[in-house]
Amino acid sequence: MDRRQRILFEELKKVFPNVPMIRIPVCVNKDKSLGREHTQRTRSFLFSALGTVVAESVRANGVRFFENGVVSLNFPVANEALRSRASRTTHPLALQMLGEFHSLITGRPFVVDNPYLFKTKAEVVSTVPTYFAEQLIRYTASCAHRGFFKSSTQWHCGTCSQCIDRRVAILAT
C-alpha cells in the first residue's frame, strides 16, 4: 500500500501545487502469527487514533473519514451479518463516539466526521471534475481484496462489491 499511496501523494502535489500537504506513512503489522481480526471492527479506531495524533501535531480540529453512505451505514449484507458480526466502522454513532473519546484525550473539542455520509459513490466521483483532478482516479483504489494480489501492478480484483460499485460510479459519471 505504501507504494500506491506515495504515487497518489506525488500526483496530488502536481495537481494542487499551492496546497500545503504532508504525508506521514504508518506501517501496520498484520502478520498472520499475530492473529487475525476478520470483523474489522477496530479499523476506524486505529485510523482515527493515528489521525488524531497527526491532527494534534498541526492543531487541527478533527479528522475526516471519506466513506460514501451505503458503506458507512452498514446495512446487513446477509442474514448472518448482524449484531457483533456487522462492522460499524464509520457509522455516524461510531464516529460521534470516537470524536467524544478523542476530545477527552486532547482536552479540547475534536470532531470525527464523514462528509460523504449521504452521498452515493457516483455522487462522490462526480465531484472530482470540479477540482480538475479526473486523472487522479486511476491512482486510487477501492478494492476489498487489494492486499491479496500477487502482482503489485494489479490494483483491483474487479469482482468485489467495492470494485463493482466503483466501476458503475465512474461509468455513471
Coordinates of N, CA and C in Angstrom, one line a residue, residues 91-172:
H91 N -20.1 4.2 10.9 CA -21.5 4.6 11.2 C -21.5 5.9 12.0
P92 N -22.4 6.8 11.8 CA -22.4 8.1 12.4 C -22.3 8.0 14.0
L93 N -22.9 7.1 14.6 CA -22.8 6.9 16.0 C -21.4 6.6 16.4
A94 N -20.8 5.7 15.7 CA -19.4 5.3 16.0 C -18.5 6.5 15.8
L95 N -18.6 7.3 14.8 CA -17.8 8.4 14.6 C -18.0 9.5 15.7
Q96 N -19.3 9.6 16.1 CA -19.5 10.6 17.2 C -18.9 10.1 18.5
M97 N -18.9 8.8 18.8 CA -18.3 8.3 20.0 C -16.8 8.5 19.9
L98 N -16.2 8.2 18.7 CA -14.7 8.4 18.5 C -14.4 9.9 18.8
G99 N -15.2 10.8 18.3 CA -14.9 12.2 18.5 C -15.0 12.6 19.9
E100 N -15.9 12.0 20.7 CA -16.0 12.3 22.1 C -14.8 11.7 22.8
F101 N -14.4 10.5 22.5 CA -13.2 9.9 23.1 C -12.0 10.7 22.8
H102 N -11.8 11.1 21.5 CA -10.6 11.9 21.2 C -10.6 13.3 21.8
S103 N -11.8 13.9 22.1 CA -11.9 15.1 22.8 C -11.4 15.0 24.2
L104 N -11.7 13.9 24.8 CA -11.2 13.6 26.2 C -9.7 13.5 26.2
I105 N -9.2 12.8 25.2 CA -7.7 12.6 25.1 C -7.0 14.0 24.8
T106 N -7.5 14.8 23.9 CA -6.9 16.0 23.5 C -7.2 17.2 24.5
G107 N -8.2 17.0 25.2 CA -8.6 18.1 26.2 C -9.2 19.3 25.5
R108 N -9.8 19.1 24.3 CA -10.4 20.2 23.6 C -11.4 19.6 22.6
P109 N -12.4 20.4 22.1 CA -13.4 19.8 21.2 C -12.6 19.2 20.0
F110 N -13.0 18.0 19.6 CA -12.4 17.3 18.5 C -13.5 16.5 17.7
V111 N -13.6 16.8 16.4 CA -14.6 16.2 15.6 C -14.1 15.0 14.8
V112 N -14.8 13.9 14.7 CA -14.5 12.9 13.8 C -15.8 12.8 12.9
D113 N -15.7 13.1 11.6 CA -16.9 13.1 10.8 C -16.7 12.4 9.5
N114 N -17.7 12.4 8.7 CA -17.8 11.8 7.4 C -18.6 12.7 6.5
P115 N -18.0 13.6 5.7 CA -18.8 14.5 4.8 C -19.5 13.8 3.7
Y116 N -19.2 12.5 3.4 CA -19.9 11.8 2.3 C -21.0 10.9 2.8
L117 N -21.4 11.0 4.0 CA -22.4 10.1 4.6 C -23.6 9.9 3.7
F118 N -24.2 11.0 3.2 CA -25.4 10.9 2.4 C -25.2 10.9 0.9
K119 N -24.0 10.5 0.5 CA -23.7 10.5 -1.0 C -23.5 9.1 -1.5
T120 N -23.9 8.9 -2.7 CA -23.6 7.6 -3.4 C -22.2 7.7 -3.9
K121 N -21.7 6.6 -4.3 CA -20.3 6.6 -4.9 C -20.3 7.4 -6.2
A122 N -21.4 7.4 -7.0 CA -21.4 8.2 -8.2 C -21.4 9.7 -7.9
E123 N -22.1 10.1 -6.8 CA -22.1 11.5 -6.4 C -20.7 11.9 -5.9
V124 N -20.0 11.1 -5.3 CA -18.7 11.4 -4.8 C -17.8 11.5 -6.0
V125 N -17.8 10.6 -7.0 CA -17.0 10.6 -8.2 C -17.3 11.9 -9.0
S126 N -18.6 12.3 -9.0 CA -19.0 13.4 -9.8 C -18.3 14.7 -9.3
T127 N -17.8 14.8 -8.1 CA -17.2 16.0 -7.6 C -15.8 16.1 -8.1
V128 N -15.2 15.1 -8.5 CA -13.8 15.1 -8.9 C -13.5 16.1 -10.0
P129 N -14.3 16.2 -11.1 CA -14.0 17.1 -12.2 C -14.0 18.6 -11.7
T130 N -14.8 18.9 -10.7 CA -14.8 20.3 -10.2 C -13.4 20.7 -9.7
Y131 N -12.6 19.8 -9.4 CA -11.2 20.1 -8.9 C -10.2 19.9 -10.0
F132 N -10.7 19.6 -11.2 CA -9.8 19.3 -12.4 C -8.8 18.2 -12.0
A133 N -9.3 17.2 -11.4 CA -8.5 16.1 -10.9 C -8.9 14.7 -11.4
E134 N -9.6 14.6 -12.6 CA -10.1 13.4 -13.1 C -8.9 12.4 -13.3
Q135 N -7.7 12.9 -13.7 CA -6.6 12.0 -13.9 C -6.1 11.2 -12.7
L136 N -6.5 11.7 -11.5 CA -6.1 11.1 -10.2 C -6.8 9.8 -9.9
I137 N -8.0 9.6 -10.5 CA -8.8 8.4 -10.2 C -8.1 7.2 -10.4
R138 N -7.3 7.1 -11.5 CA -6.5 5.9 -11.8 C -5.5 5.5 -10.7
Y139 N -5.1 6.5 -9.8 CA -4.1 6.2 -8.8 C -4.8 5.8 -7.5
T140 N -6.1 5.8 -7.5 CA -6.9 5.4 -6.2 C -7.3 4.0 -6.3
A141 N -7.6 3.4 -5.1 CA -8.1 2.0 -5.1 C -9.3 1.9 -4.1
S142 N -10.2 1.1 -4.5 CA -11.4 0.8 -3.7 C -11.5 -0.6 -3.3
C143 N -10.8 -1.5 -3.9 CA -10.9 -2.9 -3.8 C -10.8 -3.5 -2.3
A144 N -11.7 -4.4 -2.0 CA -11.6 -5.0 -0.7 C -10.5 -6.1 -0.6
H145 N -10.1 -6.5 -1.8 CA -9.1 -7.6 -1.8 C -7.7 -7.1 -2.2
R146 N -7.4 -5.8 -2.3 CA -6.2 -5.3 -2.9 C -4.9 -5.8 -2.2
G147 N -5.0 -6.2 -0.9 CA -3.8 -6.6 -0.2 C -3.4 -8.1 -0.6
F148 N -4.2 -8.8 -1.4 CA -4.0 -10.2 -1.6 C -3.4 -10.5 -3.0
F149 N -3.2 -9.5 -3.8 CA -2.7 -9.7 -5.1 C -1.2 -10.1 -5.2
K150 N -0.9 -11.0 -6.1 CA 0.5 -11.4 -6.2 C 1.3 -10.3 -7.0
S151 N 0.6 -9.7 -7.9 CA 1.2 -8.6 -8.7 C 1.0 -7.3 -8.1
S152 N 2.1 -6.5 -8.0 CA 2.0 -5.2 -7.4 C 1.4 -4.2 -8.4
T153 N 1.2 -4.6 -9.7 CA 0.6 -3.7 -10.7 C -1.0 -3.8 -10.7
Q154 N -1.5 -4.9 -10.1 CA -2.9 -5.1 -10.1 C -3.5 -4.4 -8.9
W155 N -4.4 -3.3 -9.1 CA -4.9 -2.5 -8.0 C -6.3 -2.9 -7.7
H156 N -7.0 -3.7 -8.5 CA -8.4 -4.0 -8.3 C -8.7 -5.5 -8.8
C157 N -9.5 -6.2 -8.0 CA -9.9 -7.5 -8.4 C -11.0 -7.5 -9.5
G158 N -11.8 -6.4 -9.4 CA -12.9 -6.3 -10.4 C -14.2 -7.0 -10.1
T159 N -14.2 -7.8 -9.0 CA -15.3 -8.6 -8.7 C -15.9 -8.4 -7.4
C160 N -15.2 -7.7 -6.4 CA -15.8 -7.5 -5.1 C -16.8 -6.3 -5.2
S161 N -17.7 -6.2 -4.2 CA -18.7 -5.2 -4.3 C -18.1 -3.8 -4.4
Q162 N -17.0 -3.5 -3.8 CA -16.4 -2.2 -3.9 C -15.9 -1.9 -5.4
C163 N -15.3 -2.9 -6.0 CA -14.9 -2.7 -7.4 C -16.0 -2.5 -8.3
I164 N -17.1 -3.3 -8.1 CA -18.3 -3.1 -9.0 C -18.9 -1.7 -8.8
D165 N -19.0 -1.3 -7.5 CA -19.6 0.0 -7.2 C -18.8 1.1 -7.8
R166 N -17.5 1.0 -7.7 CA -16.5 2.0 -8.3 C -16.7 2.0 -9.8
R167 N -16.8 0.9 -10.5 CA -16.9 0.9 -11.9 C -18.2 1.5 -12.4
V168 N -19.3 1.1 -11.7 CA -20.6 1.7 -12.0 C -20.6 3.2 -11.8
A169 N -20.0 3.7 -10.7 CA -20.0 5.1 -10.4 C -19.2 5.9 -11.4
I170 N -18.0 5.4 -11.8 CA -17.2 6.0 -12.8 C -17.9 6.1 -14.2
L171 N -18.6 5.0 -14.6 CA -19.3 4.9 -15.8 C -20.5 5.9 -15.8
A172 N -21.2 5.9 -14.6 CA -22.4 6.8 -14.5 C -21.9 8.3 -14.5

